[in-house]
Amino acid sequence: MEDIKQVPSFLIKLYEILESEQAAICWNKEGTTFQIQDPELLTDQILPQYFKHRNYQSFLRQLNMYGFKKLKNKQGKNEFVHQQFRRGVKNNLLKIKRRNQEDIKQSLETLTKEFQSESYLIEHEKMRRQLMQMQQEQQRILYEIRFQMDRNRKLQRETQDIIDVSYYKLMQKINQMKNYSVAKLNKLVLIIQKLPQDAQISKMAMLKDKILRKLETIEQDNCQLKDISFDKQESNSYYEPNLTGVRSPAGYSPKTK
């Protein structure tokens, strides 16, 4: 255990990260190499936890400093190997030494070029994810707009049905009132005709006033009916949002009447 304390902290922490079975970085099946599965996750979460920084390039420089070599991976992942760095053989960390300055300089030049290319790929992937999130949000908003438009059309139809029923009932009521008034006037005329001549003249004068008042009432009813009819026509107006040029979510087809 005393000897392990002499191992550089970078190697100890790297070994602990791999032993903790992280999703972003892991051993291969044989435990002879390790692979970086998700550089972005490694940079954002694991490096700050173990090394107090988010510098992925610094992490790669440390690997190079201790002689880790980068391998070509069929899946395109970053894979590193060191002869003395093996799963389950922690004591071998004592055998890993820092490289001399000349070797480090040459390796760093190669590593820097690889890192620049990899950084571009990471940034490209990050932007692609952000674009996908924006597209998903746009589709969600479009779906919500279409849903609200369908809902408004449904409410419009229901409101129009209520107006139509009320209008029909009102027409019936007015017609009934008209028919009742006409029938009553006819009955009065028949009664007056059966009276003596002098009485008929007096009653006809009274009847004239009643007829005028009834006609005035009917005229007022007609005016109210015209106003209601105008309001009914105005209620039919419906304005929808202009969505010209806006793409609908895939597979969505709004219902129309």
Coordinates of C-alpha atoms in Angstrom, one line a residue:
M1 CA 0.0 0.0 0.0
E2 CA 2.9 2.3 0.7
D3 CA 4.1 1.8 -2.8
I4 CA 0.7 2.7 -4.3
K5 CA 1.0 6.1 -2.7
Q6 CA 4.0 6.8 -4.9
V7 CA 1.8 6.3 -8.0
P8 CA 0.9 9.7 -9.7
S9 CA -2.6 10.8 -8.7
F10 CA -3.7 11.0 -12.4
L11 CA -3.1 7.3 -12.8
I12 CA -4.9 6.4 -9.6
K13 CA -7.9 8.5 -10.5
L14 CA -8.0 7.2 -14.0
Y15 CA -8.0 3.6 -12.6
E16 CA -10.8 4.5 -10.1
I17 CA -12.9 6.0 -12.9
L18 CA -12.7 2.8 -14.9
E19 CA -13.4 0.6 -11.9
S20 CA -16.5 2.7 -11.1
E21 CA -18.0 1.5 -14.4
Q22 CA -18.9 4.9 -15.9
A23 CA -21.0 5.1 -19.1
A24 CA -18.7 7.6 -20.7
I25 CA -15.4 5.7 -20.3
C26 CA -14.9 1.9 -19.7
W27 CA -12.6 -1.1 -20.1
N28 CA -12.8 -3.3 -23.1
K29 CA -14.0 -6.9 -22.6
E30 CA -10.5 -8.2 -21.9
G31 CA -9.6 -5.3 -19.6
T32 CA -6.4 -4.5 -21.6
T33 CA -7.6 -1.2 -23.0
F34 CA -10.1 1.5 -22.2
Q35 CA -12.5 3.4 -24.5
I36 CA -14.0 6.8 -24.3
Q37 CA -17.7 6.3 -25.3
D38 CA -18.9 9.8 -24.8
P39 CA -16.3 12.6 -24.7
E40 CA -19.0 15.3 -24.0
L41 CA -20.3 13.4 -20.9
L42 CA -16.7 12.7 -19.7
T43 CA -15.9 16.4 -20.0
D44 CA -19.1 17.8 -18.4
Q45 CA -19.5 15.3 -15.5
I46 CA -16.6 13.0 -14.8
L47 CA -13.5 15.2 -15.2
P48 CA -14.9 17.9 -12.8
Q49 CA -15.7 15.2 -10.3
Y50 CA -12.2 13.6 -10.3
F51 CA -9.8 16.3 -11.7
K52 CA -11.6 19.6 -10.8
H53 CA -11.6 20.8 -14.5
R54 CA -13.5 20.3 -17.8
N55 CA -10.5 20.4 -20.1
Y56 CA -10.7 17.3 -22.3
Q57 CA -7.4 18.3 -24.1
S58 CA -5.6 18.4 -20.8
F59 CA -6.9 14.9 -20.1
L60 CA -5.5 13.6 -23.4
R61 CA -2.1 15.3 -22.7
Q62 CA -1.9 13.5 -19.4
L63 CA -2.5 10.2 -21.1
N64 CA 0.2 11.0 -23.6
M65 CA 2.6 12.1 -20.9
Y66 CA 2.4 8.6 -19.3
G67 CA 2.8 6.7 -22.5
F68 CA -0.7 5.7 -23.4
K69 CA -1.2 5.0 -27.1
K70 CA -4.3 5.7 -29.1
L71 CA -5.7 2.8 -31.1
K72 CA -7.8 2.7 -34.2
N73 CA -11.3 1.7 -33.1
K74 CA -13.9 0.1 -35.5
Q75 CA -16.7 2.0 -33.9
G76 CA -14.9 5.3 -34.2
K77 CA -14.4 5.6 -30.4
N78 CA -11.2 6.8 -28.7
E79 CA -9.4 3.8 -27.4
F80 CA -6.1 3.9 -25.4
V81 CA -3.7 1.2 -24.3
H82 CA -0.6 0.9 -22.0
Q83 CA 1.3 -2.3 -21.4
Q84 CA 1.2 -1.8 -17.7
F85 CA -2.4 -0.5 -17.4
R86 CA -4.7 -3.5 -16.9
R87 CA -7.9 -4.2 -15.2
G88 CA -7.5 -6.0 -11.8
V89 CA -3.7 -5.3 -11.7
K90 CA -3.5 -2.1 -9.8
N91 CA 0.1 -2.7 -8.6
N92 CA 1.3 -2.4 -12.2
L93 CA 0.6 1.3 -12.0
L94 CA 4.0 1.6 -10.2
K95 CA 5.7 0.6 -13.5
I96 CA 4.2 3.4 -15.5
K97 CA 6.6 6.3 -15.7
R98 CA 6.4 9.8 -17.3
R99 CA 8.0 10.0 -20.8
N100 CA 10.9 12.3 -21.5
Q101 CA 10.3 15.8 -22.8
E102 CA 11.3 15.1 -26.4
D103 CA 8.9 12.2 -26.8
I104 CA 6.2 14.1 -25.1
K105 CA 6.6 17.1 -27.5
Q106 CA 6.4 14.9 -30.6
S107 CA 3.4 13.0 -29.3
L108 CA 1.7 16.2 -28.3
E109 CA 1.9 17.6 -31.8
T110 CA 0.2 14.5 -33.2
L111 CA -2.3 14.5 -30.3
T112 CA -3.2 18.1 -30.9
K113 CA -4.1 17.5 -34.5
E114 CA -6.3 14.6 -33.5
F115 CA -7.9 16.6 -30.8
Q116 CA -8.7 19.5 -33.1
S117 CA -10.4 17.1 -35.4
E118 CA -12.2 15.4 -32.5
S119 CA -13.2 18.8 -31.0
Y120 CA -14.9 19.7 -34.3
L121 CA -16.8 16.4 -34.3
I122 CA -17.9 17.0 -30.7
E123 CA -19.1 20.5 -31.4
H124 CA -20.8 19.3 -34.6
E125 CA -22.7 16.6 -32.6
K126 CA -23.6 19.2 -30.0
M127 CA -25.1 21.6 -32.6
R128 CA -26.9 18.7 -34.2
R129 CA -28.6 17.8 -30.9
Q130 CA -29.6 21.4 -30.3
L131 CA -31.0 21.6 -33.8
M132 CA -33.1 18.4 -33.2
Q133 CA -34.4 19.9 -29.9
M134 CA -35.4 23.1 -31.7
Q135 CA -37.2 21.1 -34.4
Q136 CA -39.0 19.0 -31.8
E137 CA -40.1 22.2 -30.0
Q138 CA -41.3 23.7 -33.3
Q139 CA -43.3 20.6 -34.0
R140 CA -44.8 20.7 -30.5
I141 CA -45.9 24.3 -31.0
L142 CA -47.4 23.6 -34.4
Y143 CA -49.3 20.7 -33.0
E144 CA -50.6 22.9 -30.2
I145 CA -51.7 25.6 -32.7
R146 CA -53.5 23.1 -34.8
F147 CA -55.2 21.6 -31.7
Q148 CA -56.4 25.0 -30.6
M149 CA -57.7 25.8 -34.1
D150 CA -59.7 22.5 -34.1
R151 CA -61.0 23.3 -30.6
N152 CA -62.0 26.8 -31.7
R153 CA -63.9 25.5 -34.7
K154 CA -65.7 23.0 -32.6
L155 CA -66.7 25.7 -30.1
Q156 CA -67.8 27.9 -33.0
R157 CA -70.1 25.1 -34.4
E158 CA -71.6 24.5 -30.9
T159 CA -72.2 28.2 -30.4
Q160 CA -73.8 28.5 -33.9
D161 CA -76.1 25.5 -33.1
I162 CA -77.3 27.2 -29.9
I163 CA -77.9 30.5 -31.8
D164 CA -79.8 28.6 -34.5
V165 CA -82.1 26.9 -32.0
S166 CA -82.7 30.1 -30.0
Y167 CA -83.4 32.0 -33.2
Y168 CA -85.9 29.3 -34.4
K169 CA -87.7 29.4 -31.0
L170 CA -87.9 33.1 -31.0
M171 CA -89.4 33.1 -34.5
Q172 CA -92.0 30.6 -33.4
K173 CA -92.9 32.8 -30.4
I174 CA -93.2 36.0 -32.5
N175 CA -95.4 34.2 -35.1
Q176 CA -97.6 32.8 -32.3
M177 CA -98.0 36.3 -30.9
K178 CA -98.9 37.7 -34.3
N179 CA -101.4 34.9 -35.0
Y180 CA -102.9 35.4 -31.5
S181 CA -103.2 39.2 -32.1
V182 CA -104.8 38.8 -35.5
A183 CA -107.3 36.2 -34.2
K184 CA -108.3 38.4 -31.4
L185 CA -108.8 41.4 -33.7
N186 CA -111.0 39.3 -36.0
K187 CA -113.1 38.2 -33.1
L188 CA -113.6 41.8 -32.0
V189 CA -114.7 42.8 -35.5
L190 CA -117.3 40.0 -35.5
I191 CA -118.6 41.1 -32.1
I192 CA -118.9 44.7 -33.3
Q193 CA -120.7 43.8 -36.5
K194 CA -123.5 42.3 -34.4
L195 CA -124.0 45.5 -32.4
P196 CA -126.5 48.3 -33.4
Q197 CA -125.3 50.9 -35.9
D198 CA -124.5 53.6 -33.3
A199 CA -122.8 51.3 -31.0
Q200 CA -120.7 49.9 -33.9
I201 CA -119.3 53.4 -34.7
S202 CA -118.3 53.9 -31.1
K203 CA -116.7 50.4 -30.8
M204 CA -115.0 50.8 -34.2
A205 CA -113.3 54.0 -32.9
M206 CA -112.1 52.1 -29.8
L207 CA -111.0 49.2 -32.0
K208 CA -109.1 51.5 -34.2
D209 CA -106.9 52.7 -31.3
K210 CA -106.3 49.1 -30.3
I211 CA -105.4 48.1 -33.8
L212 CA -102.9 51.0 -34.1
R213 CA -101.3 50.0 -30.8
K214 CA -101.1 46.3 -31.9
L215 CA -99.6 47.3 -35.2
E216 CA -97.0 49.4 -33.4
T217 CA -96.2 46.5 -31.2
I218 CA -95.8 44.2 -34.2
E219 CA -93.6 46.7 -35.9
Q220 CA -91.3 46.8 -32.8
D221 CA -91.2 43.0 -32.8
N222 CA -90.1 43.1 -36.5
C223 CA -87.4 45.6 -35.7
Q224 CA -86.1 43.4 -32.9
L225 CA -86.2 40.4 -35.2
K226 CA -84.1 42.2 -37.7
D227 CA -81.5 43.1 -35.1
I228 CA -81.4 39.5 -33.9
S229 CA -81.0 38.3 -37.5
F230 CA -78.1 40.8 -38.0
D231 CA -76.4 39.6 -34.8
K232 CA -76.8 36.0 -35.9
Q233 CA -75.0 36.8 -39.2
E234 CA -72.2 38.6 -37.4
S235 CA -71.7 35.6 -35.1
N236 CA -71.0 33.4 -38.1
S237 CA -67.7 35.3 -38.7
Y238 CA -64.7 33.3 -37.7
Y239 CA -61.1 34.3 -38.2
E240 CA -58.3 31.7 -38.2
P241 CA -54.6 32.3 -37.7
N242 CA -52.6 32.6 -40.9
L243 CA -50.2 29.7 -40.9
T244 CA -49.2 30.0 -44.6
G245 CA -45.7 28.6 -45.0
V246 CA -45.7 26.8 -41.7
R247 CA -45.1 23.1 -41.9
S248 CA -47.4 20.8 -40.0
P249 CA -46.1 18.0 -37.8
A250 CA -45.5 14.8 -39.6
G251 CA -48.6 12.5 -39.7
Y252 CA -51.0 15.3 -38.4
S253 CA -54.2 16.0 -40.3
P254 CA -56.6 18.4 -38.7
K255 CA -60.4 17.6 -38.9
T256 CA -62.5 20.0 -40.8
K257 CA -66.3 20.3 -40.9

